[in-house]
Amino acid sequence: MKKTAIVILVLTTLFSFSLFAQGQKETPSEEQPKVITWWHYGSGLAGEATDAIVEEFNDTVGKEKNIRVQAVYQGKASDVLTKLKAIFQSGTNNGLPDLVQLDGSGVLDIRDNEYLISMEELAKEDGFDLSEILDSARLSVTYKDQMIAMPFNSSTIMLYYNKSAFDEAGISRPPRTLDELAQAAAKLKKTDAKGKVVRYGFANVPTTYELIVWLGHQNRVSYLTDKKNGHTGIPTKVLFHENGTMVNFLTKWKDLYATGSLENLTSDVNGAFASGRVAMMVGSTSNLSTIIRLVGDRFELGVANFPMVDENATGGVNVGGGAIYALDNGLDNNEQAWQFVKFATSKEQQLAWHIATGYFPVNAQTYTMKEFQTHLEANPLYGVAIRQLRESDPELQGVWIPSAYQVYYAFQTGILKMLVEDRTPLETSKSLEKEINTYLEDYVRMTQQ
Amino acid sequence: MDKTKIAKARPYILLLPALTLAFLFAYRPFFRTIVNSLYNLSIIGKRLSFVGFDNYSRLFGSGSFQDSLSNTLRFTLYFVPTNLIICLGAAMLANRKGKLASLNQIFMFLPMAVAMSSSMMLFKMMFNPSIGIMNSLLKADIQWFNDPKAAMLLLVIAGVWLDIGFDFLLLVSALRNVPTSLIEVARIEGANPWQLFISLQLPLIAPTLLFVLITSIKDAMLISAPVLLLTEGGPFRSTQTLVYQMYLEGFKSGNYALGSAIATVVFILTFAIMLLLLRFEQRRVYYQ
């Protein structure tokens, strides 16, 4: 009996604390800093660098202005989006973070949301000069003439190659076009005594990420869908079939596969490349630091411009990666949130971020910094990506498309089928057009009023 | 109110909390999904217009759905017998006396104690083709995440791992309930272990075995979480199952109409298989 009484006593005491659990909200005081929540998807090297920026902000500007940023890792970019959408669907802004990092696949879901605060407006209120941000990066998040977010982890795609293998095969320079890539890949392929391939020339199965560029940089600038890849409105149909860019690309791709030196690898391409099993791959410039680490001193690493489909494909590459969006969660934190965004994209922070991760600095002033120049001289590989971006047409933009996941797999599956079932590029392009158009139609249907 | 009335109402009052929860989280969403599958829905799931079976005709015409359907049926075909044989085999082996028997049972039961997401993350690392332990143990170069056949096999292995703890437990206790006196009699009559199993143990554990079979089929038809965590439907949609596609359409793309249609199709398919099995049970399985 006595025991039960003690248990009840303890439980009631404990439960009574729950009454005060929200207490800190009810008593705002001067000393308590404003807490800014930031959902991000930085993991690995990017995660460490993200934490470093937040920590430095909290110790300097944050301390001064009484702001505290709380960075919450929410998983991969798609996981961040899924969680955000769950709150959007509830119809309230309760529980929204002040800031959220999203990649291109999330733009369509957030750009017309009533709780999105245009980053351009926040910048203007503070008198911030937007020309500080690199043009191509700014355009990559511009919708209806407004910079809706702040580009943060910006990257482009480039070619990674095994320089030691190139020397061994007697190839003097990295390939510029897909034709040259096919020739080089054929020379780089190696088989053992049993005929098993021990080194492929190239590994890739093109998906949205690669095709934005391989289709987009043809004829200077081409788009995958109407409405400028969805940047001026909801895309209603794909253009790659009617403008012939897909057939043109697939023809080159089939030739490449015919050399027998292309591996249809969809996962762990970095690992295969770093182990020497694959001599060339394409990947984000933001992977550079990770790949340097993975390769170690196994072979000499080289990087080069992303190969062009043909000589007429001069558009260069688009800016991919992610950006930070500001949201109205009813706590009136916008000004403080902006202070952090400004800090994170300042020239010094972008330099540190670039060195730690390989994402290129979005702040134009970083490029004139002396430390930046010294860094590039010591690490020439990083310069390739930056030069490539400077030569690119800023009008070449990523695609904002609904059902991004299914579109990704549609490309991957369609292209594989063409290769292993020996279908023609025309057939493949046509069936891809048909499948992806149904996703676009569905979305238009869903958004009709 | 008199006492008899209270006494009569009592069971219903006691049922109420459970029923409320079941209504809120099972029945209401279930019927809403079926109704929603006949509507055009907005990206936040609001009904826009009645479209009849339009969503279904769009669904059956999509290549992605045909892939999902074939993958799910193939997975069920591989997974159910494998799971049954392995679980039953393990239960037979563990069903003996001795000090190590209980240790065996604990080991077989242990997978249940590991959270699914953690074990799937471990699987992902173990089966990594370049740095995983599996390829190095097997001395093979299997592209677990890149070869469609290997990815399907990996999914079956993961499915068995997830189910083995519970199914093993059920089968072991069923085997224990076979009266030892009957087994002794059979042995004296000269039955060999195979005869013992087929003519004595199997009929007596049949109800449990049927339960395991039904739950395995249900698990196989509804498999989604291991797909999400391990392969994300890849490579080339070779492991995209029906429920995973439902998740993609509904939660990733906001296409709730198509998602609801898939959910309804999965339900009808699974339910039909269950009904067939239950008919079979009435004719073949005897309860003591």
XYZ file of C-alpha atoms in Angstrom:
737
model
C 0.000 0.000 0.000
C 2.794 2.352 0.969
C 4.614 1.511 -2.250
C 1.623 2.420 -4.399
C 1.267 5.694 -2.584
C 4.904 6.574 -3.353
C 4.487 5.669 -6.999
C 1.380 7.831 -7.285
C 3.122 10.685 -5.532
C 6.120 10.523 -7.873
C 3.919 10.307 -10.975
C 1.748 13.288 -10.005
C 4.843 15.364 -9.276
C 6.324 14.434 -12.646
C 3.126 15.111 -14.556
C 2.710 18.483 -12.961
C 5.979 19.522 -14.663
C 4.334 19.010 -18.036
C 2.180 22.040 -17.271
C 5.290 24.200 -17.489
C 6.855 22.442 -20.454
C 5.956 25.287 -22.814
C 6.791 27.836 -20.182
C 9.706 29.483 -21.930
C 7.375 30.717 -24.668
C 5.151 32.565 -22.269
C 7.892 34.578 -20.656
C 10.008 36.285 -23.271
C 12.791 38.229 -21.711
C 15.507 40.452 -23.056
C 18.257 37.932 -22.409
C 16.667 35.031 -24.204
C 17.864 34.864 -27.804
C 15.487 34.397 -30.732
C 15.818 30.843 -31.901
C 15.932 30.281 -35.656
C 15.328 26.715 -36.807
C 17.038 25.647 -39.986
C 16.229 22.316 -41.608
C 19.104 21.138 -43.755
C 20.323 18.030 -45.543
C 24.073 18.403 -45.129
C 25.711 15.103 -44.240
C 29.310 13.915 -44.294
C 31.729 16.717 -45.174
C 28.849 19.089 -45.947
C 27.307 18.272 -42.571
C 30.510 19.180 -40.748
C 30.805 22.400 -42.754
C 27.156 23.262 -42.073
C 27.655 22.840 -38.352
C 30.785 24.977 -38.538
C 28.903 27.879 -40.142
C 26.111 27.672 -37.586
C 28.537 27.500 -34.695
C 30.484 30.488 -35.925
C 27.310 32.489 -36.442
C 26.087 31.719 -32.946
C 29.438 32.761 -31.488
C 29.741 36.024 -33.420
C 26.835 37.803 -35.132
C 24.290 35.701 -33.302
C 25.741 36.593 -29.911
C 25.828 40.256 -30.819
C 22.269 40.394 -32.171
C 20.811 37.912 -29.715
C 19.972 35.241 -32.306
C 20.566 31.545 -31.959
C 20.415 29.275 -35.003
C 19.422 25.702 -34.435
C 20.407 23.501 -37.356
C 18.344 20.339 -37.684
C 19.547 17.612 -40.005
C 16.401 16.152 -41.584
C 17.914 13.490 -43.836
C 18.355 13.669 -47.586
C 16.966 16.570 -49.622
C 13.926 14.503 -50.539
C 13.299 13.723 -46.867
C 13.392 17.406 -45.974
C 10.838 18.043 -48.698
C 8.558 15.201 -47.557
C 8.509 16.571 -44.003
C 7.897 20.090 -45.203
C 5.042 18.998 -47.425
C 3.395 17.207 -44.513
C 3.165 20.562 -42.697
C 1.977 22.367 -45.827
C -0.815 19.827 -46.135
C -2.000 20.448 -42.614
C -3.007 23.881 -43.858
C -1.292 25.815 -41.066
C 2.169 27.283 -40.627
C 2.514 25.782 -37.198
C 5.798 23.934 -36.847
C 7.373 25.239 -40.029
C 11.094 25.946 -39.721
C 12.243 29.530 -40.232
C 14.697 28.407 -42.866
C 14.819 25.307 -44.996
C 17.403 23.988 -47.421
C 15.926 22.325 -50.510
C 17.277 21.160 -53.843
C 15.762 21.697 -57.285
C 13.244 18.866 -56.891
C 11.425 20.802 -54.176
C 10.976 24.147 -55.914
C 7.657 23.297 -57.508
C 6.178 22.422 -54.133
C 7.266 25.560 -52.357
C 7.388 28.375 -54.894
C 3.667 29.234 -54.780
C 3.152 28.446 -51.125
C 1.524 31.191 -49.125
C 4.043 30.849 -46.293
C 7.114 31.300 -48.460
C 8.831 34.629 -47.907
C 10.655 35.864 -50.972
C 14.367 36.061 -50.202
C 14.662 39.028 -52.534
C 12.268 41.031 -50.350
C 14.184 40.183 -47.173
C 17.389 41.246 -48.885
C 15.892 44.509 -50.093
C 14.542 45.383 -46.645
C 18.086 45.098 -45.353
C 19.503 47.099 -48.262
C 21.494 44.105 -49.474
C 22.877 44.322 -52.991
C 21.753 41.215 -54.893
C 24.476 41.606 -57.482
C 26.794 40.221 -54.796
C 25.344 36.827 -55.729
C 26.639 35.125 -58.876
C 24.259 35.600 -61.840
C 23.902 31.957 -62.769
C 23.260 31.009 -59.150
C 20.716 33.797 -58.688
C 18.870 32.799 -61.867
C 18.781 29.197 -60.716
C 16.306 30.223 -57.980
C 14.503 32.988 -59.824
C 10.792 32.544 -60.355
C 8.522 35.227 -61.832
C 11.414 37.711 -61.701
C 11.945 37.205 -57.985
C 14.853 35.498 -56.306
C 12.687 33.286 -54.116
C 15.552 31.663 -52.190
C 19.217 32.122 -51.445
C 21.514 29.817 -53.420
C 23.747 28.163 -50.869
C 25.145 24.783 -51.811
C 25.571 25.423 -55.510
C 27.320 23.024 -57.800
C 27.580 21.973 -61.415
C 28.269 18.680 -63.084
C 31.714 17.774 -64.416
C 33.841 14.907 -65.664
C 36.093 13.004 -63.273
C 38.809 10.841 -64.787
C 41.570 8.530 -63.736
C 44.660 10.318 -65.020
C 46.957 7.384 -64.354
C 44.739 5.153 -66.494
C 44.740 7.809 -69.214
C 48.556 7.866 -69.227
C 48.650 4.078 -69.321
C 46.280 4.018 -72.322
C 48.198 6.785 -74.033
C 45.422 9.365 -74.004
C 46.824 12.844 -73.733
C 43.783 14.939 -72.798
C 40.295 14.421 -71.376
C 37.470 14.000 -73.945
C 35.531 17.106 -74.991
C 32.578 15.478 -76.759
C 30.670 12.217 -76.428
C 32.402 10.925 -79.578
C 35.786 11.538 -77.996
C 34.510 10.030 -74.768
C 33.523 6.839 -76.598
C 36.968 6.572 -78.180
C 38.731 7.164 -74.884
C 36.447 4.730 -73.044
C 37.207 1.998 -75.555
C 40.933 2.461 -75.002
C 40.544 2.509 -71.229
C 38.572 -0.731 -71.009
C 40.549 -3.623 -69.588
C 39.691 -7.317 -69.408
C 41.371 -10.148 -67.549
C 42.478 -13.472 -68.964
C 38.956 -14.918 -68.660
C 37.443 -12.037 -70.592
C 35.864 -10.458 -67.529
C 35.931 -6.671 -67.558
C 38.178 -5.404 -64.780
C 38.007 -1.769 -65.827
C 35.218 -0.001 -67.676
C 35.939 3.180 -69.577
C 32.902 5.036 -68.304
C 29.989 4.403 -65.956
C 26.664 6.177 -66.057
C 22.940 5.777 -66.634
C 21.623 9.219 -67.545
C 18.805 10.609 -65.439
C 17.312 14.075 -65.048
C 20.521 15.397 -63.511
C 22.714 14.625 -66.523
C 20.021 15.195 -69.142
C 19.316 18.772 -68.033
C 22.784 19.442 -69.435
C 23.162 16.848 -72.200
C 19.845 17.915 -73.712
C 19.992 21.484 -72.440
C 23.343 22.567 -73.840
C 22.480 21.570 -77.410
C 21.958 24.465 -79.843
C 23.332 26.781 -77.166
C 20.305 26.439 -74.861
C 17.422 23.954 -75.144
C 14.801 23.072 -72.578
C 13.409 19.700 -71.535
C 9.919 21.079 -70.991
C 7.938 24.136 -71.974
C 7.781 27.212 -69.703
C 11.606 27.330 -69.775
C 12.045 24.084 -67.833
C 9.200 25.156 -65.567
C 10.872 28.391 -64.496
C 8.104 30.644 -65.802
C 5.084 28.512 -64.937
C 3.801 24.976 -64.585
C 5.245 22.846 -67.390
C 2.549 21.254 -69.551
C 4.556 19.119 -71.977
C 8.082 17.981 -72.724
C 10.011 19.436 -75.638
C 12.952 17.048 -75.927
C 11.252 14.828 -78.458
C 9.948 17.480 -80.835
C 13.159 19.516 -80.782
C 15.212 16.414 -81.473
C 17.687 16.896 -78.626
C 16.815 13.535 -77.066
C 17.221 11.547 -80.267
C 20.501 13.308 -80.940
C 21.789 12.473 -77.485
C 20.522 8.877 -77.469
C 22.201 8.200 -80.817
C 25.561 9.228 -79.345
C 24.843 7.259 -76.199
C 24.071 4.078 -78.138
C 27.354 4.454 -80.023
C 29.131 4.767 -76.709
C 27.451 1.603 -75.405
C 28.365 -0.236 -78.599
C 32.059 0.121 -77.714
C 31.394 -2.240 -74.775
C 33.216 0.077 -72.419
C 30.174 1.687 -70.771
C 28.928 0.197 -67.509
C 25.267 0.828 -66.691
C 26.005 1.646 -63.096
C 23.332 3.392 -61.032
C 24.657 3.281 -57.509
C 27.983 3.616 -55.753
C 29.574 5.069 -58.885
C 31.961 7.057 -56.699
C 33.141 3.855 -55.037
C 33.635 2.100 -58.366
C 35.594 5.074 -59.683
C 37.753 5.453 -56.593
C 38.597 1.745 -56.584
C 39.791 2.026 -60.183
C 37.112 -0.268 -61.627
C 35.757 2.598 -63.727
C 38.062 5.092 -65.421
C 35.660 8.006 -65.987
C 32.452 9.240 -64.446
C 30.411 12.407 -64.297
C 29.355 13.880 -61.006
C 28.656 17.003 -59.037
C 31.517 19.410 -58.442
C 30.449 19.259 -54.815
C 31.713 15.679 -54.658
C 35.259 16.756 -55.396
C 36.437 16.888 -51.789
C 34.855 13.517 -51.037
C 36.336 11.922 -54.155
C 39.806 13.289 -53.474
C 39.528 11.680 -50.061
C 38.188 8.389 -51.483
C 40.838 8.105 -54.189
C 43.689 8.886 -51.813
C 46.956 8.035 -53.510
C 45.565 5.082 -55.480
C 45.877 7.042 -58.735
C 46.161 10.568 -60.029
C 42.753 12.237 -60.253
C 41.805 14.546 -63.090
C 38.703 16.639 -63.679
C 37.472 18.314 -66.832
C 34.512 20.058 -68.408
C 31.346 17.993 -68.710
C 31.528 16.400 -72.183
C 29.433 18.026 -74.886
C 26.970 15.964 -76.924
C 28.510 17.336 -80.124
C 30.359 20.396 -81.380
C 27.123 22.418 -81.503
C 26.393 21.820 -77.846
C 27.948 24.981 -76.496
C 25.574 25.981 -73.687
C 27.824 24.719 -70.923
C 26.330 23.534 -67.632
C 23.587 24.688 -65.298
C 23.823 25.524 -61.623
C 22.389 22.726 -59.540
C 22.463 22.009 -55.859
C 20.352 23.675 -53.256
C 19.169 26.907 -51.789
C 17.813 28.241 -48.509
C 14.160 29.250 -48.347
C 12.617 31.479 -45.680
C 9.211 30.601 -44.286
C 6.630 32.445 -42.235
C 5.842 30.284 -39.211
C 4.052 32.986 -37.291
C 6.947 33.644 -34.884
C 8.022 36.823 -36.658
C 11.640 35.730 -37.021
C 12.189 36.846 -40.607
C 14.672 39.581 -39.890
C 16.780 37.311 -37.679
C 16.559 34.486 -40.224
C 17.815 36.852 -42.908
C 20.789 37.788 -40.730
C 21.857 34.176 -40.740
C 21.321 33.745 -44.492
C 23.409 36.863 -45.093
C 26.135 35.466 -42.849
C 26.115 32.025 -44.473
C 26.503 33.494 -47.963
C 29.043 36.158 -47.008
C 32.298 36.034 -48.908
C 34.287 34.631 -45.977
C 31.796 31.899 -45.133
C 31.400 30.893 -48.774
C 35.170 30.563 -49.030
C 35.311 28.279 -46.002
C 32.298 26.337 -47.312
C 33.941 25.952 -50.719
C 37.201 24.679 -49.272
C 35.441 22.227 -46.980
C 32.990 20.790 -49.491
C 33.749 21.755 -53.092
C 30.453 23.611 -53.593
C 31.399 26.757 -55.490
C 31.089 30.112 -53.723
C 27.821 31.861 -54.623
C 29.179 35.185 -53.435
C 30.839 36.996 -56.336
C 33.210 38.801 -53.967
C 34.751 35.528 -52.817
C 36.368 35.178 -56.230
C 38.465 38.305 -55.779
C 39.706 37.308 -52.333
C 43.395 36.619 -52.026
C 42.819 33.486 -49.942
C 40.606 32.148 -52.684
C 43.282 32.670 -55.332
C 45.883 30.941 -53.175
C 43.497 28.072 -52.583
C 42.943 27.616 -56.327
C 46.667 27.702 -57.022
C 47.278 25.024 -54.417
C 44.271 22.952 -55.578
C 43.972 23.437 -59.350
C 41.219 20.787 -59.649
C 38.761 23.175 -57.986
C 39.439 25.791 -60.655
C 38.111 23.581 -63.468
C 34.544 23.696 -62.189
C 34.655 27.432 -61.718
C 36.060 28.085 -65.192
C 33.434 25.771 -66.689
C 30.645 27.676 -64.980
C 31.999 31.052 -66.143
C 31.931 29.811 -69.751
C 28.335 28.595 -69.447
C 25.191 30.343 -70.580
C 23.308 31.509 -67.445
C 20.031 30.913 -69.309
C 20.672 27.164 -69.094
C 18.653 26.220 -66.030
C 17.655 23.140 -64.094
C 14.210 21.666 -64.547
C 11.360 22.251 -62.093
C 9.146 19.325 -62.831
C 6.352 17.513 -60.966
C 6.741 13.819 -60.085
C 10.501 14.376 -60.150
C 11.097 10.891 -58.737
C 9.137 9.101 -61.428
C 10.661 11.238 -64.157
C 14.108 10.308 -62.874
C 13.305 6.594 -63.057
C 11.533 7.003 -66.398
C 14.765 8.312 -67.944
C 16.892 5.662 -66.242
C 14.634 2.753 -67.207
C 13.925 4.029 -70.715
C 17.586 4.481 -71.577
C 18.571 1.103 -70.151
C 15.823 -0.575 -72.184
C 17.129 1.087 -75.324
C 20.585 -0.352 -74.661
C 19.793 -3.891 -73.553
C 16.712 -4.485 -75.725
C 18.266 -2.705 -78.689
C 15.481 -0.183 -79.302
C 15.988 2.788 -81.556
C 16.662 6.264 -80.132
C 13.509 7.508 -81.866
C 11.275 4.886 -80.212
C 12.873 5.557 -76.835
C 12.520 9.319 -77.121
C 8.890 8.936 -78.105
C 7.988 6.598 -75.251
C 9.769 8.862 -72.763
C 7.803 11.808 -74.100
C 4.581 9.869 -73.631
C 5.342 8.713 -70.082
C 6.602 12.051 -68.783
C 3.761 13.955 -70.425
C 1.279 11.912 -68.387
C 2.998 13.088 -65.184
C 2.792 16.673 -66.382
C -0.870 16.258 -67.388
C -1.682 14.750 -63.990
C -0.097 17.725 -62.280
C -2.002 20.225 -64.382
C -5.186 18.316 -63.565
C -4.330 18.405 -59.860
C -3.687 22.133 -59.780
C -6.789 23.171 -61.742
C -9.139 25.294 -59.700
C -30.715 3.134 -14.424
C -30.933 -0.330 -13.034
C -28.037 -2.625 -12.582
C -28.842 -5.066 -15.387
C -28.833 -2.298 -17.926
C -25.411 -1.148 -16.787
C -24.192 -4.682 -16.899
C -25.487 -5.026 -20.430
C -23.941 -1.761 -21.582
C -20.631 -2.512 -19.932
C -18.953 -4.482 -22.728
C -19.887 -1.818 -25.259
C -18.493 0.951 -23.116
C -15.287 -1.008 -22.693
C -15.111 -1.530 -26.451
C -15.610 2.129 -27.216
C -12.001 3.408 -26.902
C -10.664 0.659 -29.137
C -13.453 1.153 -31.662
C -12.915 4.903 -31.744
C -9.247 4.422 -32.515
C -9.979 1.773 -35.116
C -12.543 4.035 -36.722
C -10.246 7.050 -36.781
C -7.093 5.328 -37.966
C -8.350 2.360 -39.950
C -11.963 2.379 -41.140
C -12.388 6.060 -41.955
C -9.136 6.360 -43.985
C -9.938 3.045 -45.646
C -13.310 4.166 -46.988
C -12.039 7.646 -47.786
C -9.255 6.139 -49.887
C -11.730 4.081 -51.870
C -13.978 7.092 -52.469
C -10.988 9.327 -53.247
C -9.810 6.926 -55.927
C -12.889 7.938 -57.932
C -12.114 11.650 -57.728
C -9.631 14.085 -59.169
C -7.744 15.345 -56.116
C -5.691 18.484 -55.618
C -2.049 18.443 -54.480
C -3.163 18.792 -50.893
C -5.698 15.996 -51.248
C -8.917 18.005 -51.657
C -11.586 16.559 -53.951
C -11.899 18.568 -57.154
C -14.258 16.595 -59.379
C -15.757 13.135 -59.732
C -13.997 11.211 -62.496
C -15.345 7.676 -62.088
C -12.801 5.013 -63.044
C -10.556 7.457 -64.869
C -7.749 7.125 -62.294
C -7.814 3.365 -62.726
C -7.617 3.502 -66.488
C -4.672 5.922 -66.216
C -3.073 3.579 -63.716
C -3.438 0.401 -65.747
C -2.073 2.188 -68.794
C 1.114 3.275 -67.015
C 4.312 1.320 -67.509
C 5.449 2.204 -64.022
C 2.401 0.468 -62.520
C 2.892 -2.626 -64.660
C 6.457 -2.832 -63.357
C 5.245 -2.466 -59.764
C 2.597 -5.146 -60.178
C 4.984 -7.629 -61.720
C 7.673 -6.864 -59.116
C 5.248 -7.312 -56.222
C 3.925 -10.634 -57.531
C 7.433 -11.878 -58.239
C 8.567 -10.853 -54.779
C 5.621 -12.696 -53.215
C 6.421 -15.762 -55.267
C 10.054 -15.825 -54.115
C 9.565 -14.612 -50.587
C 6.658 -16.685 -49.249
C 8.089 -20.199 -49.866
C 11.597 -19.117 -48.843
C 10.332 -17.588 -45.651
C 8.165 -20.596 -44.814
C 10.915 -23.139 -45.441
C 13.547 -21.225 -43.515
C 11.302 -20.462 -40.546
C 9.939 -23.997 -40.379
C 13.408 -25.483 -40.800
C 14.787 -23.321 -38.034
C 11.863 -24.223 -35.781
C 12.358 -27.958 -36.410
C 16.049 -27.682 -35.623
C 15.444 -25.696 -32.468
C 12.723 -28.039 -31.293
C 14.846 -30.377 -29.277
C 15.882 -30.765 -25.700
C 19.222 -29.668 -24.364
C 20.981 -26.733 -22.856
C 21.860 -25.101 -26.168
C 18.306 -25.333 -27.514
C 17.097 -22.301 -25.632
C 20.169 -20.350 -26.704
C 19.349 -21.254 -30.301
C 15.846 -20.021 -29.824
C 17.029 -16.706 -28.468
C 19.306 -16.229 -31.469
C 16.542 -16.970 -33.929
C 14.184 -14.703 -32.104
C 16.642 -11.820 -31.819
C 16.011 -10.131 -35.205
C 12.641 -9.062 -33.837
C 14.374 -6.968 -31.214
C 16.232 -4.851 -33.788
C 14.312 -1.902 -35.177
C 13.622 -2.324 -38.862
C 15.196 0.917 -39.993
C 18.423 0.221 -38.114
C 18.679 -3.289 -39.482
C 18.029 -2.045 -43.021
C 20.750 0.580 -42.667
C 23.089 -2.192 -41.537
C 22.033 -4.289 -44.526
C 22.820 -1.389 -46.799
C 26.349 -1.223 -45.472
C 26.887 -4.973 -45.383
C 25.780 -5.390 -48.975
C 27.651 -2.399 -50.351
C 29.438 -3.852 -53.392
C 32.775 -2.084 -52.863
C 33.194 -1.840 -49.116
C 30.539 -4.198 -47.736
C 31.360 -7.347 -45.806
C 29.011 -9.591 -47.827
C 30.929 -9.539 -51.094
C 34.179 -9.993 -49.255
C 32.795 -12.999 -47.326
C 31.286 -14.542 -50.445
C 34.455 -13.751 -52.403
C 32.160 -12.512 -55.141
C 31.587 -9.314 -57.019
C 27.795 -9.096 -56.808
C 26.341 -5.707 -57.678
C 23.620 -5.854 -55.032
C 22.175 -2.450 -55.813
C 22.898 -2.311 -59.504
C 21.842 -5.685 -60.851
C 18.033 -6.094 -60.917
C 18.196 -9.809 -60.019
C 20.603 -9.278 -57.144
C 18.508 -6.385 -55.833
C 15.417 -8.596 -55.786
C 17.357 -11.329 -53.985
C 18.565 -8.764 -51.478
C 14.983 -7.710 -50.851
C 13.962 -11.345 -50.250
C 16.841 -11.774 -47.790
C 15.803 -8.606 -45.998
C 12.170 -9.732 -45.925
C 13.063 -13.091 -44.386
C 15.267 -11.396 -41.821
C 12.428 -9.100 -40.821
C 9.878 -11.897 -40.502
C 11.953 -14.708 -39.075
C 11.754 -13.740 -35.399
C 7.994 -13.748 -35.115
C 7.284 -16.653 -37.473
C 9.917 -18.763 -35.767
C 8.374 -18.089 -32.400
C 4.936 -19.140 -33.599
C 6.171 -22.323 -35.235
C 8.347 -23.363 -32.306
C 5.468 -23.064 -29.892
C 3.219 -24.978 -32.285
C 5.772 -27.766 -32.549
C 6.081 -27.896 -28.773
C 2.355 -28.409 -28.481
C 2.508 -31.644 -30.436
C 1.961 -34.205 -27.648
C 5.144 -36.124 -26.860
C 3.103 -39.253 -26.178
C 1.982 -39.330 -29.831
C 5.554 -38.882 -31.025
C 6.753 -41.696 -28.769
C 4.032 -44.001 -30.013
C 4.929 -43.230 -33.607
C 8.596 -43.896 -32.914
C 7.811 -47.218 -31.306
C 5.756 -48.114 -34.369
C 8.923 -47.512 -36.400
C 8.204 -44.171 -38.080
C 11.265 -42.418 -39.470
C 11.726 -38.656 -38.888
C 10.277 -37.783 -42.307
C 7.132 -39.855 -41.716
C 6.900 -38.346 -38.269
C 6.973 -34.878 -39.741
C 4.577 -35.450 -42.644
C 1.967 -37.565 -40.894
C 2.067 -36.274 -37.366
C 3.699 -32.908 -36.814
C 2.589 -31.206 -40.009
C -1.156 -31.861 -39.579
C -0.981 -30.795 -35.964
C 0.780 -27.507 -36.653
C -1.266 -26.819 -39.792
C -3.398 -24.025 -38.238
C -0.261 -22.150 -37.158
C 1.415 -22.817 -40.469
C -1.588 -21.395 -42.267
C -1.460 -18.297 -40.103
C 2.226 -17.842 -40.906
C 1.483 -18.374 -44.580
C -1.284 -15.783 -44.616
C 0.752 -13.175 -42.770
C 3.735 -13.838 -45.052
C 1.621 -13.270 -48.130
C 0.205 -10.118 -46.629
C 3.692 -8.881 -45.733
C 4.928 -9.666 -49.223
C 2.066 -7.942 -51.000
C 2.424 -4.860 -48.838
C 6.221 -4.691 -48.740
C 7.422 -1.108 -48.880
C 9.614 -0.034 -45.979
C 12.639 -2.221 -46.843
C 12.315 -1.004 -50.444
C 12.292 2.585 -49.281
C 15.314 2.113 -47.049
C 17.392 -0.287 -49.139
C 16.879 0.127 -52.867
C 14.437 3.018 -53.355
C 12.783 0.988 -56.081
C 15.962 0.786 -58.135
C 17.829 -0.180 -60.127
C 15.647 0.581 -63.131
C 12.423 0.204 -61.117
C 13.214 -3.481 -60.623
C 12.281 -3.356 -56.935
C 9.505 -0.788 -57.138
C 6.586 -2.500 -55.444
C 2.931 -1.479 -55.421
C 2.937 0.085 -51.986
C 6.233 1.828 -52.692
C 4.728 3.289 -55.851
C 1.718 4.381 -53.832
C 4.120 6.193 -51.508
C 5.899 7.780 -54.474
C 2.711 8.951 -56.158
C 0.950 10.089 -53.030
C 3.587 11.420 -50.721
C 6.476 12.293 -53.014
C 4.509 13.696 -55.937
C 1.268 14.742 -54.281
C -0.728 12.715 -56.790
C -3.265 11.472 -54.257
C -5.786 10.338 -56.845
C -3.381 7.857 -58.373
C -2.079 6.905 -54.923
C -5.616 6.100 -53.746
C -6.245 4.026 -56.852
C -3.084 1.988 -56.211
C -4.053 1.497 -52.566
C -7.453 0.162 -53.616
C -5.925 -2.201 -56.172
C -3.469 -3.549 -53.586
C -6.270 -4.080 -51.120
C -8.449 -5.958 -53.611
C -5.547 -8.149 -54.721
C -4.438 -9.028 -51.207
C -7.978 -9.573 -50.045
C -8.698 -11.920 -52.960
C -5.643 -14.034 -52.124
C -6.709 -14.179 -48.467
C -10.217 -15.320 -49.418
C -8.827 -18.081 -51.594
C -6.582 -19.258 -48.779
C -9.372 -19.217 -46.251
C -11.494 -21.391 -48.533
C -8.574 -23.758 -48.753
C -8.334 -23.735 -44.980
C -11.952 -24.813 -44.569
C -11.306 -27.881 -46.684
C -7.832 -28.865 -45.637
C -6.937 -27.654 -42.185
C -8.297 -29.432 -39.144
C -8.348 -27.965 -35.724
C -7.995 -30.221 -32.718
